Coordinates of C-alpha atoms in Angstrom, one line a residue:
M1 CA -2.8 14.8 -21.5
K2 CA -4.9 15.6 -24.5
T3 CA -6.7 12.5 -25.9
F4 CA -5.8 13.7 -29.5
W5 CA -2.1 13.1 -29.0
M6 CA -2.6 9.7 -27.5
E7 CA -4.7 8.7 -30.5
E8 CA -2.2 10.3 -32.9
A9 CA 0.7 8.3 -31.3
L10 CA -1.2 5.0 -31.9
R11 CA -2.1 6.1 -35.5
R12 CA 1.5 6.7 -36.4
A13 CA 2.9 3.6 -34.7
S14 CA 3.4 1.7 -38.0
D15 CA 5.1 4.7 -39.5
Y16 CA 7.9 4.2 -37.0
G17 CA 8.0 0.5 -37.5
F18 CA 6.3 -0.6 -34.3
E19 CA 4.6 -4.0 -34.4
A20 CA 2.5 -2.8 -31.4
L21 CA 2.4 0.3 -29.3
E22 CA 1.0 1.3 -25.9
V23 CA 0.3 4.8 -24.6
Y24 CA 0.0 5.3 -20.9
S25 CA -1.2 8.7 -19.6
E26 CA -1.2 9.8 -16.0
S27 CA -2.5 13.0 -14.4
G28 CA -3.3 14.1 -10.9
S29 CA -3.4 16.7 -8.2
H30 CA -2.2 16.6 -4.6
F31 CA -2.5 18.6 -1.5
S32 CA -0.8 18.1 1.9
V33 CA -0.2 20.2 4.9
K34 CA 1.8 19.5 8.1
V35 CA 1.4 21.7 11.2
F36 CA 4.0 22.1 13.9
E37 CA 3.7 24.3 17.0
G38 CA 0.8 26.3 15.6
E39 CA 2.4 27.0 12.3
I40 CA 2.6 25.5 8.9
D41 CA 5.6 23.2 8.7
T42 CA 5.2 21.9 5.2
F43 CA 2.6 22.9 2.6
N44 CA 2.3 21.2 -0.8
L45 CA -0.3 22.0 -3.5
A46 CA 0.7 20.5 -6.9
S47 CA -0.5 18.9 -10.1
S48 CA 1.3 16.6 -12.4
V49 CA 0.8 15.1 -15.8
G50 CA 2.9 12.7 -17.9
V51 CA 2.8 10.1 -20.7
S52 CA 4.9 7.1 -21.5
V53 CA 5.0 4.7 -24.5
R54 CA 6.0 1.1 -24.7
G55 CA 6.5 -0.3 -28.2
I56 CA 7.5 -3.6 -29.7
H57 CA 10.0 -2.9 -32.5
G58 CA 12.2 -5.5 -34.2
G59 CA 11.0 -8.1 -31.6
K60 CA 12.3 -5.9 -28.7
M61 CA 10.5 -3.7 -26.2
G62 CA 11.3 0.0 -26.1
Y63 CA 10.3 2.6 -23.6
A64 CA 10.1 6.4 -23.4
F65 CA 8.3 9.0 -21.4
T66 CA 7.6 12.8 -21.3
E67 CA 5.8 15.4 -19.3
I68 CA 4.9 17.3 -22.5
L69 CA 3.0 15.8 -25.4
E70 CA 1.3 18.8 -27.1
T71 CA 3.0 19.3 -30.5
E72 CA 4.1 17.3 -33.6
A73 CA 7.7 17.7 -32.4
D74 CA 6.9 16.3 -29.0
L75 CA 5.3 13.3 -30.5
E76 CA 8.1 12.7 -33.0
T77 CA 10.7 12.8 -30.2
L78 CA 8.7 10.4 -28.0
L79 CA 8.2 7.8 -30.7
K80 CA 11.8 8.0 -31.9
S81 CA 13.1 7.6 -28.4
C82 CA 11.0 4.6 -27.9
R83 CA 12.2 3.0 -31.1
D84 CA 15.8 3.8 -30.4
N85 CA 15.5 2.3 -26.9
A86 CA 14.1 -0.9 -28.3
A87 CA 17.2 -1.3 -30.4
L88 CA 19.3 -1.0 -27.3
N89 CA 17.3 -3.6 -25.3
E90 CA 19.4 -6.7 -24.8
S91 CA 16.7 -8.7 -23.0
E92 CA 16.0 -12.1 -24.5
L93 CA 12.5 -12.1 -23.0
E94 CA 9.6 -12.1 -25.4
P95 CA 8.0 -8.6 -25.4
V96 CA 4.3 -8.5 -24.8
L97 CA 1.5 -6.0 -24.6
Y98 CA -2.1 -6.8 -23.6
R99 CA -4.6 -7.7 -26.2
P100 CA -8.1 -7.8 -24.9
S101 CA -10.5 -10.4 -26.3
A102 CA -14.1 -10.1 -27.1
N103 CA -14.8 -11.7 -23.7
T104 CA -12.6 -9.4 -21.7
S105 CA -14.6 -7.4 -19.1
Y106 CA -13.6 -5.0 -16.4
P107 CA -15.3 -4.8 -13.0
V108 CA -17.1 -1.7 -11.7
V109 CA -15.3 -0.5 -8.6
E110 CA -17.7 1.1 -6.1
K111 CA -16.7 4.0 -4.0
T112 CA -18.4 6.7 -1.9
A113 CA -18.2 10.0 -3.7
S114 CA -15.4 12.1 -2.0
T115 CA -15.9 15.7 -1.0
F116 CA -12.5 16.6 0.5
F117 CA -11.6 18.7 -2.6
D118 CA -14.6 20.9 -1.9
V119 CA -12.9 22.3 1.2
E120 CA -10.3 25.1 0.6
P121 CA -6.7 24.4 1.7
A122 CA -6.8 27.3 4.0
E123 CA -9.7 25.9 6.0
K124 CA -8.0 22.5 6.2
T125 CA -4.8 24.1 7.4
Q126 CA -6.6 26.1 10.1
A127 CA -8.4 22.9 11.2
L128 CA -5.1 21.2 11.9
I129 CA -3.7 24.3 13.8
E130 CA -6.9 24.3 16.0
L131 CA -6.7 20.5 16.4
E132 CA -3.1 20.7 17.7
A133 CA -4.1 23.3 20.3
E134 CA -7.2 21.5 21.3
I135 CA -5.5 18.1 21.9
M136 CA -2.6 19.7 23.8
A137 CA -5.2 21.4 26.1
Q138 CA -7.1 18.1 26.6
F139 CA -3.9 16.1 27.4
P140 CA -1.6 18.2 29.6
L141 CA 1.2 15.5 29.4
I142 CA 1.7 16.3 25.7
S143 CA 4.8 18.4 25.4
K144 CA 4.5 18.8 21.6
V145 CA 2.9 17.3 18.5
S146 CA 5.7 15.9 16.3
Y147 CA 3.4 15.0 13.4
N148 CA 0.1 16.5 12.5
L149 CA -0.5 15.8 8.8
Y150 CA -3.4 15.8 6.4
S151 CA -2.9 14.7 2.8
E152 CA -5.2 14.1 -0.2
G153 CA -4.8 13.3 -3.8
R154 CA -6.7 12.6 -7.0
G155 CA -5.5 10.8 -10.1
R156 CA -6.5 9.6 -13.5
V157 CA -4.9 6.9 -15.6
A158 CA -5.6 6.2 -19.3
I159 CA -4.1 3.3 -21.3
R160 CA -4.5 2.7 -25.0
N161 CA -2.7 0.4 -27.4
T162 CA -2.8 -0.7 -31.0
L163 CA -4.2 -4.1 -30.0
G164 CA -7.6 -2.7 -29.0
L165 CA -7.1 -1.5 -25.4
D166 CA -8.9 1.7 -24.4
L167 CA -9.2 2.2 -20.6
E168 CA -9.6 5.1 -18.1
H169 CA -9.8 5.1 -14.3
E170 CA -10.0 7.8 -11.7
S171 CA -9.1 7.5 -8.0
D172 CA -8.8 9.7 -5.0
L173 CA -7.7 9.3 -1.4
A174 CA -7.2 11.3 1.8
Y175 CA -5.6 10.4 5.1
S176 CA -4.4 12.0 8.3
V177 CA -1.6 11.1 10.7
F178 CA -1.2 12.4 14.2
A179 CA 1.7 11.8 16.6
P180 CA 2.0 13.5 19.9
I181 CA 5.0 13.4 22.3
V182 CA 4.0 12.9 25.9
R183 CA 6.4 13.6 28.8
Q184 CA 6.3 12.6 32.4
G185 CA 9.4 13.4 34.3
E186 CA 12.3 12.2 32.2
E187 CA 10.2 9.7 30.3
T188 CA 8.8 10.4 26.8
R189 CA 6.5 8.4 24.6
N190 CA 5.5 9.0 21.0
E191 CA 2.8 6.8 19.4
H192 CA 1.0 7.7 16.1
K193 CA -2.3 6.9 14.5
F194 CA -3.4 6.9 10.9
A195 CA -6.8 7.1 9.3
L196 CA -8.3 7.1 5.8
M197 CA -11.2 9.3 4.9
R198 CA -13.6 10.1 2.1
H199 CA -14.6 13.5 3.4
F200 CA -12.7 16.2 5.2
D201 CA -14.1 15.4 8.6
R202 CA -13.0 17.4 11.7
D203 CA -14.6 14.9 14.0
L204 CA -12.5 12.1 12.4
L205 CA -9.4 14.2 12.6
R206 CA -10.1 14.7 16.3
S207 CA -10.8 11.1 17.0
V208 CA -7.5 10.1 15.4
A209 CA -5.6 12.7 17.5
V210 CA -7.3 11.5 20.7
E211 CA -6.5 7.9 19.9
A212 CA -2.9 8.8 19.3
A213 CA -2.7 10.8 22.6
E214 CA -4.3 8.0 24.6
A215 CA -2.0 5.5 23.1
S216 CA 1.1 7.6 23.9
V217 CA -0.1 8.2 27.5
A218 CA -0.8 4.5 27.9
M219 CA 2.9 3.7 27.1
L220 CA 4.2 5.7 30.1
G221 CA 5.8 3.6 32.6
A222 CA 6.6 0.9 30.1
A223 CA 9.3 -1.7 31.1
S224 CA 10.9 -4.8 29.8
V225 CA 9.9 -8.3 30.6
E226 CA 12.0 -11.4 31.5
S227 CA 13.3 -13.3 28.5
G228 CA 11.3 -16.3 27.6
E229 CA 8.6 -17.9 25.4
Y230 CA 5.3 -16.0 25.5
R231 CA 1.9 -16.5 24.2
T232 CA 1.7 -13.5 21.8
A233 CA -0.8 -11.5 19.9
L234 CA 0.1 -9.0 17.2
R235 CA -2.3 -6.0 17.1
Y236 CA -3.4 -5.0 13.6
D237 CA -0.8 -2.3 13.2
A238 CA 2.1 -4.6 14.2
A239 CA 0.7 -7.3 12.0
V240 CA 0.5 -5.0 9.0
S241 CA 4.1 -3.8 9.3
L242 CA 5.4 -7.4 9.4
F243 CA 3.0 -8.5 6.6
E244 CA 3.9 -5.6 4.3
A245 CA 7.6 -6.2 4.8
M246 CA 7.2 -9.7 3.5
V247 CA 4.9 -9.0 0.5
S248 CA 7.6 -9.7 -2.1
I249 CA 7.4 -13.4 -1.4
F250 CA 4.1 -13.5 -3.3
S251 CA 5.6 -12.0 -6.4
A252 CA 6.2 -14.3 -9.4
E253 CA 9.2 -12.3 -10.3
A254 CA 10.8 -13.0 -6.8
V255 CA 9.8 -16.6 -7.2
E256 CA 11.4 -16.7 -10.7
K257 CA 14.7 -15.2 -9.3
G258 CA 14.8 -17.6 -6.4
L259 CA 14.2 -14.8 -3.9
S260 CA 11.0 -16.2 -2.4
A261 CA 10.7 -19.2 -0.1
L262 CA 7.3 -19.9 -1.6
K263 CA 8.9 -21.1 -4.8
G264 CA 7.3 -24.5 -5.7
K265 CA 4.7 -24.2 -3.0
L266 CA 1.6 -23.6 -5.0
G267 CA -1.2 -25.8 -3.7
E268 CA 0.6 -26.5 -0.5
Q269 CA -0.3 -25.7 3.1
I270 CA 2.0 -22.8 4.0
A271 CA 0.1 -21.4 7.0
S272 CA -2.4 -22.3 9.7
N273 CA -5.8 -23.3 8.3
C274 CA -7.4 -20.4 10.1
L275 CA -5.4 -17.9 8.0
S276 CA -6.6 -16.6 4.6
I277 CA -4.9 -13.7 2.8
I278 CA -7.0 -11.7 0.3
E279 CA -6.2 -9.4 -2.6
N280 CA -9.4 -7.5 -3.3
P281 CA -8.9 -4.8 -6.0
H282 CA -12.7 -4.3 -6.1
L283 CA -13.2 -3.5 -2.4
K284 CA -15.7 -0.7 -2.0
D285 CA -13.9 2.5 -0.9
G286 CA -10.7 0.4 -0.8
P287 CA -7.6 2.7 -0.7
A288 CA -6.1 0.8 -3.7
S289 CA -9.1 -0.4 -5.6
A290 CA -8.7 -0.5 -9.4
P291 CA -10.5 -2.2 -12.3
F292 CA -7.3 -2.8 -14.2
D293 CA -3.5 -2.8 -13.7
S294 CA -0.9 -0.6 -15.4
E295 CA -0.8 -3.0 -18.4
G296 CA -4.6 -2.9 -18.9
V297 CA -5.2 -6.4 -17.5
P298 CA -8.4 -6.8 -15.5
T299 CA -7.8 -7.0 -11.8
Q300 CA -9.1 -10.1 -10.0
L301 CA -10.3 -10.9 -6.5
K302 CA -7.9 -13.6 -5.2
R303 CA -7.7 -15.7 -2.1
V304 CA -3.9 -15.8 -2.3
V305 CA -3.7 -18.0 0.8
D306 CA -7.0 -19.9 1.3
Q307 CA -7.3 -21.5 4.8
G308 CA -3.5 -21.8 4.8
V309 CA -3.1 -23.1 1.2
L310 CA -1.1 -21.0 -1.3
T311 CA -3.2 -20.7 -4.4
T312 CA -1.4 -18.2 -6.6
Y313 CA 1.5 -15.8 -7.1
F314 CA 1.1 -12.2 -8.3
H315 CA 1.9 -12.0 -12.1
N316 CA 2.3 -9.3 -14.7
L317 CA 2.2 -10.0 -18.4
R318 CA 5.8 -11.0 -18.6
T319 CA 6.0 -13.4 -15.7
A320 CA 2.6 -14.9 -16.7
A321 CA 3.8 -15.6 -20.2
K322 CA 7.0 -17.1 -18.9
S323 CA 5.2 -19.4 -16.5
G324 CA 2.5 -20.3 -19.0
V325 CA -0.4 -19.0 -16.8
P326 CA -2.9 -16.2 -17.2
P327 CA -1.9 -12.8 -15.8
T328 CA -3.4 -11.9 -12.5
G329 CA -3.8 -8.1 -12.9
N330 CA -0.8 -7.2 -10.8
G331 CA 1.4 -5.5 -13.3
F332 CA 1.8 -2.0 -11.8
R333 CA 4.1 0.9 -12.3
G334 CA 5.1 3.4 -9.7
S335 CA 4.4 6.2 -12.2
Y336 CA 4.4 6.9 -15.9
K337 CA 8.2 7.2 -15.6
S338 CA 8.8 3.7 -14.3
S339 CA 8.8 0.3 -15.8
V340 CA 6.1 -2.3 -15.0
G341 CA 6.7 -4.3 -11.9
I342 CA 4.5 -6.4 -9.7
A343 CA 2.4 -5.2 -6.8
P344 CA -0.9 -6.0 -5.0
T345 CA -3.9 -3.7 -4.6
N346 CA -5.9 -4.0 -1.4
F347 CA -4.0 -6.8 0.3
Y348 CA -5.1 -8.0 3.7
I349 CA -5.4 -10.8 6.1
E350 CA -9.0 -11.9 6.3
P351 CA -10.6 -11.0 9.7
G352 CA -12.1 -13.7 11.9
Q353 CA -15.3 -13.9 14.0
V354 CA -13.9 -13.3 17.4
S355 CA -13.5 -9.8 18.9
A356 CA -10.0 -8.5 19.8
D357 CA -11.0 -8.6 23.4
G358 CA -12.2 -12.2 23.0
L359 CA -8.9 -13.1 21.3
L360 CA -6.9 -11.7 24.3
N361 CA -9.2 -13.5 26.7
D362 CA -8.5 -16.8 25.0
I363 CA -4.7 -16.1 25.4
G364 CA -5.1 -15.4 29.1
D365 CA -1.5 -14.3 30.0
G366 CA 1.1 -13.2 27.4
L367 CA 2.1 -10.2 25.3
L368 CA 0.3 -7.9 22.9
I369 CA 2.8 -6.5 20.4
T370 CA 1.6 -3.1 19.0
A371 CA 4.7 -2.1 17.1
F372 CA 7.9 -3.4 15.5
D373 CA 11.0 -1.3 14.9
G374 CA 13.9 -2.0 12.6
L375 CA 12.1 -4.1 10.0
H376 CA 14.6 -3.3 7.3
A377 CA 17.6 -4.4 9.4
G378 CA 16.0 -7.1 11.5
L379 CA 14.0 -9.1 8.9
N380 CA 15.3 -11.3 6.1
A381 CA 12.6 -11.3 3.5
I382 CA 14.0 -14.4 1.8
S383 CA 14.5 -16.7 4.7
G384 CA 11.8 -15.1 6.8
D385 CA 14.0 -15.0 9.9
F386 CA 13.4 -11.9 12.1
S387 CA 14.8 -10.4 15.3
L388 CA 12.9 -7.1 15.9
S389 CA 12.7 -4.5 18.6
A390 CA 9.1 -4.4 19.8
R391 CA 6.8 -2.8 22.2
G392 CA 3.2 -3.3 23.5
F393 CA 1.5 -4.5 26.6
R394 CA 1.3 -7.5 28.9
I395 CA -1.9 -9.6 28.6
E396 CA -2.9 -10.4 32.1
G397 CA -6.0 -12.6 32.8
G398 CA -7.2 -12.0 29.3
R399 CA -7.0 -8.2 29.5
I400 CA -4.5 -5.5 28.5
G401 CA -2.1 -4.9 31.3
A402 CA 1.1 -2.9 31.9
P403 CA 2.9 -1.4 28.9
V404 CA 6.1 -3.2 27.7
T405 CA 9.1 -1.8 25.8
Q406 CA 12.8 -2.7 25.2
I407 CA 12.0 -6.2 24.1
T408 CA 13.1 -8.2 21.0
A409 CA 10.8 -10.6 19.3
A410 CA 12.6 -13.3 17.3
G411 CA 11.3 -16.1 15.0
N412 CA 10.6 -17.0 11.4
F413 CA 7.8 -15.5 9.4
F414 CA 6.8 -18.8 7.7
E415 CA 6.7 -20.6 11.1
L416 CA 4.7 -17.7 12.5
L417 CA 2.1 -18.2 9.7
K418 CA 1.8 -21.9 10.6
G419 CA 1.4 -21.0 14.3
I420 CA -1.4 -18.6 14.0
R421 CA -4.3 -19.7 16.2
A422 CA -7.0 -17.0 15.4
A423 CA -7.7 -13.7 13.7
A424 CA -9.9 -11.1 15.3
D425 CA -12.6 -9.1 13.6
D426 CA -10.9 -5.7 13.8
L427 CA -9.4 -5.5 10.3
K428 CA -7.7 -2.1 9.6
F429 CA -5.7 -0.8 6.7
E430 CA -2.6 0.8 8.2
S431 CA -0.4 1.4 5.2
V432 CA -1.1 2.9 1.9
G433 CA 1.5 3.7 -0.8
G434 CA 1.8 3.6 -4.6
N435 CA -0.7 1.1 -5.9
S436 CA -1.0 -0.9 -2.7
A437 CA -2.7 -0.9 0.6
F438 CA -2.1 -3.3 3.4
G439 CA -4.5 -4.4 6.2
A440 CA -4.7 -6.9 9.0
P441 CA -6.7 -7.8 12.1
T442 CA -5.2 -8.6 15.5
L443 CA -3.7 -12.0 15.3
D444 CA -3.1 -14.7 17.9
V445 CA 0.3 -16.0 16.7
G446 CA 0.9 -18.7 19.3
V447 CA 4.2 -18.6 21.0
L448 CA 7.1 -16.2 20.3
S449 CA 10.6 -16.0 21.7
I450 CA 11.1 -12.7 23.5
S451 CA 14.3 -11.3 24.7
G452 CA 14.0 -8.7 27.5
S453 CA 15.6 -8.1 30.9

């Protein structure tokens, strides 16, 4: 979006009766390719651009967006739509846009320069086709590869307003996913692996594929266990899936609406003192690192849970104003077309000092859960109660033993937090989407109720 038209929108704000106006511009490019049985399954090479305005008019907030802002007529339509939408806004909440002060500063987010855009899409596609063939030759038990994906994107956000805000930020990200299907007799297993990258790296693609193949093979022969109470560890990927599904409890908006069990718990011990949960928007090479949120508020490093104590909620400008606290830099939009909500950036459970092997050794005998299924149906994000299909491995004498499937793990998320005994040092980010990324290490969660055979 041309800078001229952003500046022109702000210059004309008063002509349309706006007390304050914000212009938010977003542009980006994206490439992804998925290969199946030696051929391209899906191929996407696209770019996008768009702009939105938020304006305070008559004490109400108006919104409008467009994909085209290149002429006088485009600008007039956008500003009139914003003004008209403000008149229709029936909200009684005080509208607010961010006004930076003389002391407002924004962090520098460090990242390793990416080079994945330097490699042509055809070369990347060919690399995935060759990878599929190579892994199937290396692992004869693989009947097919259900998912062999590479994706990359680059984006730029600019925010300006009539209150002195003038910000820009660029980000980029690439990742791969590999999921083979292994077959032995009538039994099939299908595990997947995910990896972030700063460069298009064939060796990394291969290591992800090998890890996925080995994980799938390792699950052959899996059986259930007798129902009972088991000392349990959650591997980093299982921990991330459960943690991400419960992220809304930290939102001030959810607290405000009575949809979070953490309401009124600030300053209280909500988890084991060996558990800390971090939001670090300034993490070097973090998949969701950003110096400011979608409202232009500086992002902040936060120990959301510090040694078991809840220290803060996530706020945008509106919830912060209503609660009488400073905003926390968590006012994010899904895109220029959406309204401002609340989301974390790089959100993760702090790793501990013990290795994953050492953590399992401390458990002795029990279960290592590597995956949960049915999180949307089997987890109540308000009460924290869960009953989830799970799989993983026995822990036998402190080591990984036989594979386990067809079990159900039941409990309560908040009680699970209080029962955590240790976190390993193997932190991994296993989920990236929108403005957020979620990570966790392997966790010793004490005792869980397991339903099996």
